[in-house]
Coordinates of N, CA and C in Angstrom, one line a residue:
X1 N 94.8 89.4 107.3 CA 96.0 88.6 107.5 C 96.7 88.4 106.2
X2 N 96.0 88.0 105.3 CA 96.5 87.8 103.7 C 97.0 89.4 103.4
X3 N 97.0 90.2 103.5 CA 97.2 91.3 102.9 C 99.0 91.8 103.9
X4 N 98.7 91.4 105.0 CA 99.8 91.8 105.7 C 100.9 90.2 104.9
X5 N 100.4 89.2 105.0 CA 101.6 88.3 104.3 C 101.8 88.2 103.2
X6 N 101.0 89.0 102.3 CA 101.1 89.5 101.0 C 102.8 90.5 101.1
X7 N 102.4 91.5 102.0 CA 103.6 92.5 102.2 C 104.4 91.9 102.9
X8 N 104.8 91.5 103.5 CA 105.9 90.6 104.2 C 106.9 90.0 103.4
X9 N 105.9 88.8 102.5 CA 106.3 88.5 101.0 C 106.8 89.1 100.5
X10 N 106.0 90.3 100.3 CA 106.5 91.6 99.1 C 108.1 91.8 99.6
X11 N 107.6 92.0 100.9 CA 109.4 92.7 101.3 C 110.3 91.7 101.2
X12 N 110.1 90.6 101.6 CA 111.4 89.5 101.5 C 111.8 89.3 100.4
X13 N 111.1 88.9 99.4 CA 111.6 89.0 98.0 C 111.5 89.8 97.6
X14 N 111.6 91.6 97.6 CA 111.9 92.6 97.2 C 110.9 92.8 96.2
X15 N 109.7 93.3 96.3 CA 108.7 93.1 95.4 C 108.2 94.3 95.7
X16 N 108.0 94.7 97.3 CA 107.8 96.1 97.9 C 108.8 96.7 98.4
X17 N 108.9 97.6 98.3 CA 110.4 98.4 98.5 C 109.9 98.8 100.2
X18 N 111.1 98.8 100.7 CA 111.3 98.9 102.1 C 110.2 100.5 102.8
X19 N 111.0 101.3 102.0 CA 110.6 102.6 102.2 C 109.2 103.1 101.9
X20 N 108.3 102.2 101.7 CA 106.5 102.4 101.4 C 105.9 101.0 102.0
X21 N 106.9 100.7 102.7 CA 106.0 99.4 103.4 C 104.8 100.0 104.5
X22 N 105.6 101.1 105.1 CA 104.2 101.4 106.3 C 103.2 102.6 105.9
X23 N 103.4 103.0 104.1 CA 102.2 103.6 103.6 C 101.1 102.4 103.4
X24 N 101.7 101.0 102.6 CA 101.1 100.1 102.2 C 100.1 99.5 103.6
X25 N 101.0 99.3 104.7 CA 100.3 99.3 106.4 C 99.2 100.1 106.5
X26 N 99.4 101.1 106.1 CA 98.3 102.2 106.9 C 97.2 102.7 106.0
X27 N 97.0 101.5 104.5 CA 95.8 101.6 103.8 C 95.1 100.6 104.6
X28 N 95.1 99.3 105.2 CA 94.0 98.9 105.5 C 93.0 99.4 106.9
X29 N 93.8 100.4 107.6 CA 93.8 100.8 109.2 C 92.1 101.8 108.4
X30 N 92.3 102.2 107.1 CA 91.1 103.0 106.6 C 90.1 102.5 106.5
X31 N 90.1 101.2 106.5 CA 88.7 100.1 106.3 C 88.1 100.2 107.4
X32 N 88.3 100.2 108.6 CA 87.4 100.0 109.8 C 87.4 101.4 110.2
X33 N 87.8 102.7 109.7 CA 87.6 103.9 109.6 C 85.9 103.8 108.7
X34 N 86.0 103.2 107.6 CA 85.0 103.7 106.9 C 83.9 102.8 107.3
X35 N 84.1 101.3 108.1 CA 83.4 100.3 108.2 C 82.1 101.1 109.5
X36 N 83.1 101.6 110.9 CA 82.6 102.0 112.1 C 81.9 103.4 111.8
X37 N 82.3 103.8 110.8 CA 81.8 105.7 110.7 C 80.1 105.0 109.9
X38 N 80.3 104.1 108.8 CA 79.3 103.7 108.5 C 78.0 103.4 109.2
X39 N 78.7 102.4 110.1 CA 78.1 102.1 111.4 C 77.3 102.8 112.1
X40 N 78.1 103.6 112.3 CA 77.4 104.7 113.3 C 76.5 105.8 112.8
X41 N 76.5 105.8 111.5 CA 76.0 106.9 110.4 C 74.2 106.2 110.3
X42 N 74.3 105.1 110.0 CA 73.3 104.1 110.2 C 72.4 103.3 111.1
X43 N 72.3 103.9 111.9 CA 71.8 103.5 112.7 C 69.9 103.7 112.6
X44 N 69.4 102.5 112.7 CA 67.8 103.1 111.7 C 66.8 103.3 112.8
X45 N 66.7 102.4 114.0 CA 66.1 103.1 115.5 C 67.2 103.1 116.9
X46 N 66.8 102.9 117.4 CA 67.9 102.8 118.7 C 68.8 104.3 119.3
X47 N 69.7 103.1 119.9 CA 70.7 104.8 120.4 C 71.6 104.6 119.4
X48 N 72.3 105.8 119.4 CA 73.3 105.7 118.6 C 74.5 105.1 119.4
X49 N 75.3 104.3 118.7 CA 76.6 104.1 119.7 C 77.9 104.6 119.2
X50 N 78.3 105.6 120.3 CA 79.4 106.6 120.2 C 80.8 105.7 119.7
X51 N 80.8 104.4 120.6 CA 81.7 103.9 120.5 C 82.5 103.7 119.1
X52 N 81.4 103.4 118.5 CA 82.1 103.4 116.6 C 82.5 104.6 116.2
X53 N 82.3 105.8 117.0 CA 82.7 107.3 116.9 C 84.1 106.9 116.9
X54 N 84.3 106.9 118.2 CA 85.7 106.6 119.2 C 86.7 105.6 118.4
X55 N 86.3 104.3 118.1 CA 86.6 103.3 117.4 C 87.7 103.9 116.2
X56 N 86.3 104.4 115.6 CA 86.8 104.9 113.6 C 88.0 105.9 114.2
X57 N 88.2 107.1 115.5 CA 89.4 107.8 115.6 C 90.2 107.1 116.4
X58 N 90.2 106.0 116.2 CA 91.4 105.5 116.7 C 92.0 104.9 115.5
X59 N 91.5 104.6 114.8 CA 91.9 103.4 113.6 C 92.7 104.4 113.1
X60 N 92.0 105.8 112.6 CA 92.4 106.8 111.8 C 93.6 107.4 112.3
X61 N 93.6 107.3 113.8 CA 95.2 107.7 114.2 C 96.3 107.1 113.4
X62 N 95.5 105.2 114.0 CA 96.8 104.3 113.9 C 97.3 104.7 112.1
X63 N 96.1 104.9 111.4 CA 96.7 105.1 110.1 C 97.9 106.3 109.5
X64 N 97.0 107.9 110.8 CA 98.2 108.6 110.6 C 99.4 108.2 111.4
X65 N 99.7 108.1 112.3 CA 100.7 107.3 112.7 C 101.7 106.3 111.6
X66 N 101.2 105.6 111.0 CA 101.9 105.2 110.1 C 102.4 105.8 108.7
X67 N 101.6 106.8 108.5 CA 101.5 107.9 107.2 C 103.1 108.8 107.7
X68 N 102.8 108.9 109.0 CA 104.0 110.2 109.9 C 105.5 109.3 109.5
X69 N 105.5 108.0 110.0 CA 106.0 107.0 109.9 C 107.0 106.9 108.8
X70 N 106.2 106.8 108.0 CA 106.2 107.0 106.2 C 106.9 107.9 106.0
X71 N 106.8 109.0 106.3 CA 106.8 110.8 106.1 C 108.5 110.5 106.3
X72 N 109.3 110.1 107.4 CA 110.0 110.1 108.2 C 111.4 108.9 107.4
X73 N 110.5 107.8 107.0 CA 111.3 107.2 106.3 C 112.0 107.6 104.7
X74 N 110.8 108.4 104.3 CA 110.8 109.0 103.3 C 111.8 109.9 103.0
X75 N 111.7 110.6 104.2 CA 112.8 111.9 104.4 C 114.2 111.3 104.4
X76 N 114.6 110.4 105.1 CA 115.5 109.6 105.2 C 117.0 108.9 104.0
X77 N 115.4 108.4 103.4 CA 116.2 108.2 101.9 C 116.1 109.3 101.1
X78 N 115.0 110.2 101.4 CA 115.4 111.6 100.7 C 117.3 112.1 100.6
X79 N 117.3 111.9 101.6 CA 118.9 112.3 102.2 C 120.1 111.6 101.9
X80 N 119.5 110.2 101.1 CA 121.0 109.7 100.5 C 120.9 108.1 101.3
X81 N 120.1 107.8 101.8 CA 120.2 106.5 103.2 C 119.6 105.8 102.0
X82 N 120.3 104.3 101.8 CA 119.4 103.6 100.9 C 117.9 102.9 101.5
X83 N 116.9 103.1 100.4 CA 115.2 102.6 101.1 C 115.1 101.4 102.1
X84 N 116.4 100.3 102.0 CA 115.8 99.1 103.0 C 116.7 99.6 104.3
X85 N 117.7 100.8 104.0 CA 118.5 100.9 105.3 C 117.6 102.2 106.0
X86 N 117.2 103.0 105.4 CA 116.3 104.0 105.7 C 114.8 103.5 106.6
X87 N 114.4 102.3 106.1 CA 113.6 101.5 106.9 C 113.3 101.3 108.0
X88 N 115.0 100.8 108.3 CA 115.0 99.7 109.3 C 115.9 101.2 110.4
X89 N 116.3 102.4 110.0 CA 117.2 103.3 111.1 C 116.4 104.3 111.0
X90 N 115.1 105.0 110.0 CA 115.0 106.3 110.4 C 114.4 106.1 111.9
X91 N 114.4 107.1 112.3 CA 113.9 107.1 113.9 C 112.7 107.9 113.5
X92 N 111.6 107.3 114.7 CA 110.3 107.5 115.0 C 109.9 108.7 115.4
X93 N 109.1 109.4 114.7 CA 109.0 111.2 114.9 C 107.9 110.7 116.2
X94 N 108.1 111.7 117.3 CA 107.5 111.9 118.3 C 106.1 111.6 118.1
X95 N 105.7 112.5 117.1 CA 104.0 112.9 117.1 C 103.1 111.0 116.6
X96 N 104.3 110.2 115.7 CA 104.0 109.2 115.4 C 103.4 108.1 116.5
X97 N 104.9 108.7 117.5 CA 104.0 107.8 118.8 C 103.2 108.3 119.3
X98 N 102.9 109.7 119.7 CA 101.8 109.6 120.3 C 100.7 110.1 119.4
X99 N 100.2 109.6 118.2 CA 99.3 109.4 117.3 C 98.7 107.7 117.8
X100 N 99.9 107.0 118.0 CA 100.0 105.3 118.2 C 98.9 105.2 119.7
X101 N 100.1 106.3 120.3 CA 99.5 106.1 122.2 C 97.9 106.6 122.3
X102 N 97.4 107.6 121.6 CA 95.9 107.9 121.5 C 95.2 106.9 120.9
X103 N 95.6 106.5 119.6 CA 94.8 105.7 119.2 C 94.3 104.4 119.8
X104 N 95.6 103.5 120.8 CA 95.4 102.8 121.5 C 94.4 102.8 122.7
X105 N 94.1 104.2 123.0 CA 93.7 104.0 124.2 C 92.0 105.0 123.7
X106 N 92.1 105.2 122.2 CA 90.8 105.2 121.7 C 89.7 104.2 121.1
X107 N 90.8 103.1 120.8 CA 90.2 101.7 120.4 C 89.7 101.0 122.0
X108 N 90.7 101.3 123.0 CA 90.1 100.7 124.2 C 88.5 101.1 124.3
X109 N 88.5 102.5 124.6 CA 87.5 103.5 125.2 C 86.5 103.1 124.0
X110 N 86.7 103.4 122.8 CA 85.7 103.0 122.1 C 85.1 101.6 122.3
X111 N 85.8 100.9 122.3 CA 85.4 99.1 122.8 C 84.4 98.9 123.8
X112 N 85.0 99.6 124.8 CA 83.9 99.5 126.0 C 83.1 100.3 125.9
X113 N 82.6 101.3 125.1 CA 81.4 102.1 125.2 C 80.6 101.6 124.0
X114 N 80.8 101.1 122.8 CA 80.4 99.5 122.1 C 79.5 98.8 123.0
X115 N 80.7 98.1 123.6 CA 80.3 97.0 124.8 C 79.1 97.4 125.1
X116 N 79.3 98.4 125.9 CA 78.2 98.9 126.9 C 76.8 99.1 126.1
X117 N 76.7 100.0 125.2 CA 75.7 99.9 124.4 C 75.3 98.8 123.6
X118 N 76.0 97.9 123.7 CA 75.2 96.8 122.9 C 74.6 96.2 124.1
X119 N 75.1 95.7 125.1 CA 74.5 95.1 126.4 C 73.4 95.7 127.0
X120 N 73.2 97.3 126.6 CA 71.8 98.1 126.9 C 70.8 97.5 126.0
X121 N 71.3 97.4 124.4 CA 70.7 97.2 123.5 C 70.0 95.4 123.6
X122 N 70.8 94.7 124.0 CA 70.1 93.4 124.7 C 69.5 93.4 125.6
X123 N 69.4 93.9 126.7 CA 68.6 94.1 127.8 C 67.4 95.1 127.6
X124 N 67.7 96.1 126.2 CA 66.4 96.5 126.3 C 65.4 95.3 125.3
X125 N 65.9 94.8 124.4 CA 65.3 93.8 123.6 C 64.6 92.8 124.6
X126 N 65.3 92.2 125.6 CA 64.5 91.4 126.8 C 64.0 92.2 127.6
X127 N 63.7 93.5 127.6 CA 62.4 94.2 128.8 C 63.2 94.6 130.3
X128 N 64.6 94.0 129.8 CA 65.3 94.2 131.5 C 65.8 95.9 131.8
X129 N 65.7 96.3 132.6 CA 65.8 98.0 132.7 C 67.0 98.0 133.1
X130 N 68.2 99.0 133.6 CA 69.2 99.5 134.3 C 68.4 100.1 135.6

């Protein structure tokens, strides 16, 4: 949360330029890329849980998604549009959203298959079967 009102800040007092605001967005989306892959790389008995698979490719979307984002704003002011007007009008490349629409519905899927394996992972710790 600090890091997004860091940027926010940045932008309103012009500290971060318009036109790299959703590169700056889409370095933190890499943390729980590296946090979940960790996760799941690590695993020292048990099952493995896919979900952190699923998880880490969702994060990694939302980051390309915002990288595309970037790409698009970029191009923008490439073309003469000044960076805070280039911002706020380039339009949304297709593949951006549906980078966004997978990711979303990989963070779901991953969630519940998390879920689910951790709830096996308690019930096997108490002796309870499926």
């Amino acid at each position: 949360m600090l890091y997004t009102f860091l940027i926010g800040w940045g932008l309103l007092f012009k500290w971060v330029r318009p036109d790299s605001a959703y590169l700056l967005i889409a370095l933190p989306c890499l943390v729980p890329v590296a946090w979940y892959g960790y996760g799941f790389l690590n695993v020292a008995d048990g099952r493995q849980d896919f979900g952190l698979l699923v998880s880490a490719a969702g994060w990694a979307l939302i980051a390309l998604a915002l990288i595309i984002k970037h790409g698009a704003v970029t191009s923008a002011a490439a073309a003469g549009t000044a960076p805070a007007e280039a911002a706020a009008t380039a339009d949304t490349p297709l593949a951006s959203i549906l980078c966004a629409v997978f990711a979303v519905l990989l963070l779901a899927v991953g969630g519940a298959v998390s879920w689910q394996a951790w709830q096996q992972e308690i019930n096997a710790g108490h002796g309870i079967t499926d």
